Amino acid sequence: LVKVAKVVEKTDINMTAGYMLRACNLLVNFDRQEFAVDTFNNTLNLLLRIGRFQSAIVLLRRMIQVFQSFNKNIMYLSVMCRL
């Protein structure tokens, strides 16, 4: 979806934002948070650039939830590795 969004970006920026948001949702739904960091950041930058501030706020809230749970999993793994 990210590749499709880059292709469509020059013709329809709103469609690009939709594809990027869907890509973020897919990465989270399939438990791929470690790959979602760049996609989230690129989507947030795009939303801010085109002036969709309300969507950017919603995405930031989602990013906080996702990355907090991701950090908890990493901290758990590091504790387990020390045992």
CSV table of N, CA, C and O in Angstrom, one decimal:
chain,number,residue,atom,x,y,z
A,1,LEU,N,0.8,-1.2,0.0
A,1,LEU,CA,0.0,0.0,0.0
A,1,LEU,C,0.9,1.3,0.0
A,1,LEU,O,0.5,2.3,-0.6
A,2,VAL,N,2.0,1.2,0.7
A,2,VAL,CA,2.9,2.4,0.7
A,2,VAL,C,3.4,2.7,-0.7
A,2,VAL,O,3.5,3.8,-1.1
A,3,LYS,N,3.8,1.6,-1.4
A,3,LYS,CA,4.3,1.8,-2.8
A,3,LYS,C,3.2,2.4,-3.7
A,3,LYS,O,3.5,3.3,-4.5
A,4,VAL,N,2.0,1.9,-3.5
A,4,VAL,CA,0.8,2.5,-4.3
A,4,VAL,C,0.6,3.9,-3.9
A,4,VAL,O,0.4,4.8,-4.8
A,5,ALA,N,0.7,4.2,-2.7
A,5,ALA,CA,0.5,5.6,-2.2
A,5,ALA,C,1.6,6.6,-2.8
A,5,ALA,O,1.2,7.7,-3.2
A,6,LYS,N,2.8,6.1,-2.9
A,6,LYS,CA,3.8,6.9,-3.6
A,6,LYS,C,3.6,7.2,-5.0
A,6,LYS,O,3.8,8.3,-5.6
A,7,VAL,N,3.0,6.2,-5.7
A,7,VAL,CA,2.7,6.3,-7.1
A,7,VAL,C,1.5,7.3,-7.3
A,7,VAL,O,1.6,8.2,-8.2
A,8,VAL,N,0.5,7.3,-6.5
A,8,VAL,CA,-0.7,8.1,-6.6
A,8,VAL,C,-0.4,9.5,-6.0
A,8,VAL,O,-1.2,10.4,-6.3
A,9,GLU,N,0.7,9.7,-5.3
A,9,GLU,CA,0.9,11.0,-4.6
A,9,GLU,C,0.8,12.2,-5.5
A,9,GLU,O,0.3,13.2,-5.1
A,10,LYS,N,1.3,12.1,-6.7
A,10,LYS,CA,1.4,13.3,-7.5
A,10,LYS,C,0.0,13.6,-8.1
A,10,LYS,O,-0.2,14.8,-8.5
A,11,THR,N,-0.9,12.7,-8.2
A,11,THR,CA,-2.2,12.9,-8.8
A,11,THR,C,-3.3,13.2,-7.8
A,11,THR,O,-4.2,14.0,-8.0
A,12,ASP,N,-3.3,12.5,-6.7
A,12,ASP,CA,-4.4,12.6,-5.7
A,12,ASP,C,-3.8,12.4,-4.3
A,12,ASP,O,-3.6,11.3,-3.8
A,13,ILE,N,-3.5,13.5,-3.6
A,13,ILE,CA,-2.8,13.5,-2.3
A,13,ILE,C,-3.8,12.9,-1.2
A,13,ILE,O,-3.3,12.3,-0.3
A,14,ASN,N,-5.1,13.1,-1.3
A,14,ASN,CA,-6.0,12.6,-0.3
A,14,ASN,C,-6.1,11.1,-0.4
A,14,ASN,O,-6.2,10.4,0.6
A,15,MET,N,-6.0,10.6,-1.6
A,15,MET,CA,-6.0,9.1,-1.8
A,15,MET,C,-4.7,8.5,-1.2
A,15,MET,O,-4.7,7.5,-0.6
A,16,THR,N,-3.6,9.3,-1.4
A,16,THR,CA,-2.3,8.8,-0.8
A,16,THR,C,-2.4,8.7,0.7
A,16,THR,O,-2.0,7.8,1.3
A,17,ALA,N,-3.1,9.7,1.3
A,17,ALA,CA,-3.2,9.7,2.8
A,17,ALA,C,-4.1,8.5,3.2
A,17,ALA,O,-3.8,7.8,4.2
A,18,GLY,N,-5.1,8.2,2.4
A,18,GLY,CA,-5.9,7.0,2.7
A,18,GLY,C,-5.1,5.7,2.7
A,18,GLY,O,-5.3,4.8,3.5
A,19,TYR,N,-4.3,5.6,1.6
A,19,TYR,CA,-3.5,4.4,1.5
A,19,TYR,C,-2.5,4.3,2.6
A,19,TYR,O,-2.3,3.2,3.1
A,20,MET,N,-1.9,5.4,3.0
A,20,MET,CA,-0.9,5.3,4.1
A,20,MET,C,-1.6,5.0,5.4
A,20,MET,O,-1.0,4.2,6.2
A,21,LEU,N,-2.8,5.5,5.7
A,21,LEU,CA,-3.5,5.2,6.9
A,21,LEU,C,-3.9,3.7,6.9
A,21,LEU,O,-3.8,3.0,8.0
A,22,ARG,N,-4.3,3.2,5.8
A,22,ARG,CA,-4.6,1.7,5.7
A,22,ARG,C,-3.3,0.9,5.9
A,22,ARG,O,-3.4,-0.2,6.6
A,23,ALA,N,-2.2,1.3,5.4
A,23,ALA,CA,-1.0,0.6,5.6
A,23,ALA,C,-0.6,0.6,7.1
A,23,ALA,O,-0.2,-0.5,7.6
A,24,CYS,N,-0.8,1.7,7.8
A,24,CYS,CA,-0.6,1.7,9.3
A,24,CYS,C,-1.5,0.7,10.0
A,24,CYS,O,-1.0,0.0,10.9
A,25,ASN,N,-2.7,0.7,9.6
A,25,ASN,CA,-3.7,-0.2,10.2
A,25,ASN,C,-3.3,-1.6,10.0
A,25,ASN,O,-3.4,-2.4,10.9
A,26,LEU,N,-2.9,-2.0,8.8
A,26,LEU,CA,-2.5,-3.3,8.5
A,26,LEU,C,-1.3,-3.8,9.3
A,26,LEU,O,-1.3,-4.9,9.8
A,27,LEU,N,-0.3,-2.9,9.4
A,27,LEU,CA,0.9,-3.3,10.2
A,27,LEU,C,0.5,-3.5,11.6
A,27,LEU,O,1.1,-4.4,12.3
A,28,VAL,N,-0.3,-2.7,12.2
A,28,VAL,CA,-0.7,-2.9,13.6
A,28,VAL,C,-1.6,-4.1,13.8
A,28,VAL,O,-1.4,-4.9,14.7
A,29,ASN,N,-2.5,-4.3,12.9
A,29,ASN,CA,-3.4,-5.4,13.0
A,29,ASN,C,-2.7,-6.8,12.8
A,29,ASN,O,-3.1,-7.8,13.4
A,30,PHE,N,-1.7,-6.8,12.0
A,30,PHE,CA,-0.9,-8.0,11.9
A,30,PHE,C,0.3,-8.1,12.8
A,30,PHE,O,1.2,-8.9,12.5
A,31,ASP,N,0.3,-7.3,13.8
A,31,ASP,CA,1.3,-7.3,14.9
A,31,ASP,C,2.7,-7.1,14.3
A,31,ASP,O,3.7,-7.8,14.6
A,32,ARG,N,2.9,-6.1,13.5
A,32,ARG,CA,4.2,-5.8,12.9
A,32,ARG,C,4.6,-4.3,13.3
A,32,ARG,O,5.0,-3.5,12.4
A,33,GLN,N,4.5,-4.1,14.6
A,33,GLN,CA,4.8,-2.7,15.0
A,33,GLN,C,6.3,-2.3,14.7
A,33,GLN,O,6.5,-1.1,14.5
A,34,GLU,N,7.2,-3.3,14.7
A,34,GLU,CA,8.6,-2.9,14.5
A,34,GLU,C,8.8,-2.4,13.1
A,34,GLU,O,9.7,-1.6,12.8
A,35,PHE,N,7.9,-2.7,12.1
A,35,PHE,CA,8.0,-2.2,10.8
A,35,PHE,C,7.1,-1.0,10.6
A,35,PHE,O,7.2,-0.3,9.5
A,36,ALA,N,6.3,-0.7,11.5
A,36,ALA,CA,5.3,0.4,11.4
A,36,ALA,C,5.9,1.8,11.7
A,36,ALA,O,5.3,2.8,11.3
A,37,VAL,N,7.1,1.9,12.3
A,37,VAL,CA,7.6,3.1,12.7
A,37,VAL,C,7.8,4.1,11.6
A,37,VAL,O,7.3,5.2,11.6
A,38,ASP,N,8.4,3.7,10.5
A,38,ASP,CA,8.6,4.6,9.4
A,38,ASP,C,7.3,4.9,8.7
A,38,ASP,O,7.1,6.1,8.3
A,39,THR,N,6.4,4.0,8.6
A,39,THR,CA,5.1,4.2,7.9
A,39,THR,C,4.3,5.2,8.7
A,39,THR,O,3.7,6.1,8.1
A,40,PHE,N,4.3,5.0,10.0
A,40,PHE,CA,3.6,6.0,10.9
A,40,PHE,C,4.2,7.4,10.7
A,40,PHE,O,3.4,8.4,10.6
A,41,ASN,N,5.5,7.5,10.8
A,41,ASN,CA,6.1,8.8,10.6
A,41,ASN,C,5.8,9.5,9.3
A,41,ASN,O,5.5,10.7,9.2
A,42,ASN,N,5.9,8.7,8.2
A,42,ASN,CA,5.7,9.2,6.9
A,42,ASN,C,4.2,9.7,6.7
A,42,ASN,O,3.9,10.7,6.1
A,43,THR,N,3.3,8.9,7.3
A,43,THR,CA,1.9,9.2,7.2
A,43,THR,C,1.6,10.5,8.0
A,43,THR,O,0.9,11.4,7.6
A,44,LEU,N,2.2,10.6,9.2
A,44,LEU,CA,2.0,11.8,10.0
A,44,LEU,C,2.5,13.0,9.3
A,44,LEU,O,1.9,14.1,9.2
A,45,ASN,N,3.7,12.9,8.7
A,45,ASN,CA,4.2,14.1,7.9
A,45,ASN,C,3.3,14.4,6.8
A,45,ASN,O,3.1,15.6,6.5
A,46,LEU,N,2.8,13.5,6.1
A,46,LEU,CA,1.9,13.7,4.9
A,46,LEU,C,0.6,14.4,5.4
A,46,LEU,O,0.2,15.4,4.8
A,47,LEU,N,0.0,13.9,6.5
A,47,LEU,CA,-1.2,14.5,7.0
A,47,LEU,C,-1.0,16.0,7.4
A,47,LEU,O,-1.8,16.8,7.2
A,48,LEU,N,0.1,16.2,8.1
A,48,LEU,CA,0.4,17.6,8.5
A,48,LEU,C,0.7,18.5,7.3
A,48,LEU,O,0.3,19.7,7.2
A,49,ARG,N,1.4,18.0,6.3
A,49,ARG,CA,1.7,18.7,5.1
A,49,ARG,C,0.4,19.1,4.3
A,49,ARG,O,0.4,20.2,3.8
A,50,ILE,N,-0.6,18.3,4.3
A,50,ILE,CA,-1.8,18.6,3.5
A,50,ILE,C,-2.9,19.2,4.4
A,50,ILE,O,-4.0,19.5,3.9
A,51,GLY,N,-2.6,19.5,5.7
A,51,GLY,CA,-3.5,20.2,6.5
A,51,GLY,C,-4.6,19.4,7.2
A,51,GLY,O,-5.6,20.0,7.6
A,52,ARG,N,-4.5,18.1,7.2
A,52,ARG,CA,-5.5,17.2,7.9
A,52,ARG,C,-5.1,17.0,9.3
A,52,ARG,O,-4.6,16.0,9.7
A,53,PHE,N,-5.2,18.1,10.1
A,53,PHE,CA,-4.7,18.1,11.5
A,53,PHE,C,-5.5,17.2,12.4
A,53,PHE,O,-4.9,16.6,13.3
A,54,GLN,N,-6.8,17.1,12.2
A,54,GLN,CA,-7.6,16.2,13.0
A,54,GLN,C,-7.2,14.8,12.8
A,54,GLN,O,-7.0,14.0,13.8
A,55,SER,N,-6.9,14.4,11.6
A,55,SER,CA,-6.5,13.0,11.3
A,55,SER,C,-5.1,12.8,11.9
A,55,SER,O,-4.8,11.7,12.3
A,56,ALA,N,-4.2,13.8,11.9
A,56,ALA,CA,-2.9,13.7,12.4
A,56,ALA,C,-3.0,13.5,13.9
A,56,ALA,O,-2.2,12.7,14.5
A,57,ILE,N,-3.9,14.2,14.6
A,57,ILE,CA,-4.0,14.0,16.1
A,57,ILE,C,-4.5,12.5,16.4
A,57,ILE,O,-4.0,11.9,17.3
A,58,VAL,N,-5.4,12.0,15.6
A,58,VAL,CA,-5.9,10.7,15.8
A,58,VAL,C,-4.8,9.7,15.6
A,58,VAL,O,-4.6,8.7,16.3
A,59,LEU,N,-4.0,9.9,14.5
A,59,LEU,CA,-2.8,9.0,14.3
A,59,LEU,C,-1.8,9.1,15.4
A,59,LEU,O,-1.2,8.1,15.8
A,60,LEU,N,-1.5,10.3,15.9
A,60,LEU,CA,-0.6,10.4,17.0
A,60,LEU,C,-1.0,9.7,18.2
A,60,LEU,O,-0.2,9.0,18.9
A,61,ARG,N,-2.3,9.7,18.5
A,61,ARG,CA,-2.9,9.0,19.7
A,61,ARG,C,-2.7,7.5,19.4
A,61,ARG,O,-2.3,6.7,20.3
A,62,ARG,N,-2.9,7.0,18.2
A,62,ARG,CA,-2.7,5.6,17.9
A,62,ARG,C,-1.3,5.2,18.0
A,62,ARG,O,-0.9,4.1,18.5
A,63,MET,N,-0.4,6.1,17.5
A,63,MET,CA,1.1,5.8,17.6
A,63,MET,C,1.5,5.6,19.0
A,63,MET,O,2.3,4.8,19.3
A,64,ILE,N,1.0,6.5,19.9
A,64,ILE,CA,1.4,6.4,21.3
A,64,ILE,C,1.0,5.0,21.9
A,64,ILE,O,1.8,4.4,22.6
A,65,GLN,N,-0.3,4.6,21.6
A,65,GLN,CA,-0.7,3.3,22.1
A,65,GLN,C,0.1,2.2,21.6
A,65,GLN,O,0.5,1.3,22.3
A,66,VAL,N,0.4,2.2,20.3
A,66,VAL,CA,1.1,1.1,19.6
A,66,VAL,C,2.6,1.1,20.1
A,66,VAL,O,3.1,0.0,20.5
A,67,PHE,N,3.2,2.2,20.2
A,67,PHE,CA,4.6,2.2,20.6
A,67,PHE,C,4.8,1.9,22.1
A,67,PHE,O,5.8,1.4,22.5
A,68,GLN,N,3.8,2.3,22.9
A,68,GLN,CA,3.9,2.0,24.4
A,68,GLN,C,3.8,0.4,24.5
A,68,GLN,O,4.6,-0.1,25.3
A,69,SER,N,2.9,-0.2,23.8
A,69,SER,CA,2.8,-1.7,23.9
A,69,SER,C,4.0,-2.3,23.3
A,69,SER,O,4.5,-3.3,23.9
A,70,PHE,N,4.6,-1.8,22.3
A,70,PHE,CA,5.8,-2.3,21.7
A,70,PHE,C,6.9,-2.2,22.6
A,70,PHE,O,7.7,-3.1,22.8
A,71,ASN,N,7.1,-1.1,23.3
A,71,ASN,CA,8.1,-0.9,24.3
A,71,ASN,C,8.0,-1.8,25.5
A,71,ASN,O,9.0,-2.3,26.0
A,72,LYS,N,6.8,-2.1,25.9
A,72,LYS,CA,6.6,-3.0,27.0
A,72,LYS,C,7.0,-4.4,26.6
A,72,LYS,O,7.7,-5.1,27.4
A,73,ASN,N,6.8,-4.8,25.4
A,73,ASN,CA,7.2,-6.1,24.9
A,73,ASN,C,8.7,-6.2,24.8
A,73,ASN,O,9.3,-7.2,25.2
A,74,ILE,N,9.4,-5.1,24.4
A,74,ILE,CA,10.8,-5.1,24.3
A,74,ILE,C,11.4,-5.2,25.7
A,74,ILE,O,12.4,-5.9,25.9
A,75,MET,N,10.8,-4.4,26.7
A,75,MET,CA,11.4,-4.5,28.0
A,75,MET,C,11.2,-5.8,28.6
A,75,MET,O,12.1,-6.4,29.3
A,76,TYR,N,10.1,-6.5,28.4
A,76,TYR,CA,9.8,-7.9,28.9
A,76,TYR,C,10.9,-8.8,28.3
A,76,TYR,O,11.4,-9.6,29.0
A,77,LEU,N,11.1,-8.7,27.0
A,77,LEU,CA,12.1,-9.6,26.4
A,77,LEU,C,13.5,-9.4,26.9
A,77,LEU,O,14.3,-10.3,27.2
A,78,SER,N,13.9,-8.1,27.2
A,78,SER,CA,15.2,-7.8,27.7
A,78,SER,C,15.3,-8.4,29.2
A,78,SER,O,16.4,-8.9,29.5
A,79,VAL,N,14.3,-8.4,29.9
A,79,VAL,CA,14.3,-8.9,31.3
A,79,VAL,C,14.4,-10.4,31.2
A,79,VAL,O,15.2,-11.1,31.9
A,80,MET,N,13.7,-11.1,30.3
A,80,MET,CA,13.8,-12.5,30.1
A,80,MET,C,15.1,-13.0,29.6
A,80,MET,O,15.6,-14.0,30.0
A,81,CYS,N,15.8,-12.2,28.8
A,81,CYS,CA,17.1,-12.5,28.3
A,81,CYS,C,18.2,-12.4,29.4
A,81,CYS,O,19.2,-13.1,29.4
A,82,ARG,N,17.9,-11.6,30.4
A,82,ARG,CA,18.9,-11.5,31.5
A,82,ARG,C,18.8,-12.6,32.5
A,82,ARG,O,19.7,-12.9,33.3
A,83,LEU,N,17.7,-13.3,32.5
A,83,LEU,CA,17.5,-14.4,33.5
A,83,LEU,C,18.3,-15.6,33.1
A,83,LEU,O,18.8,-16.0,32.2
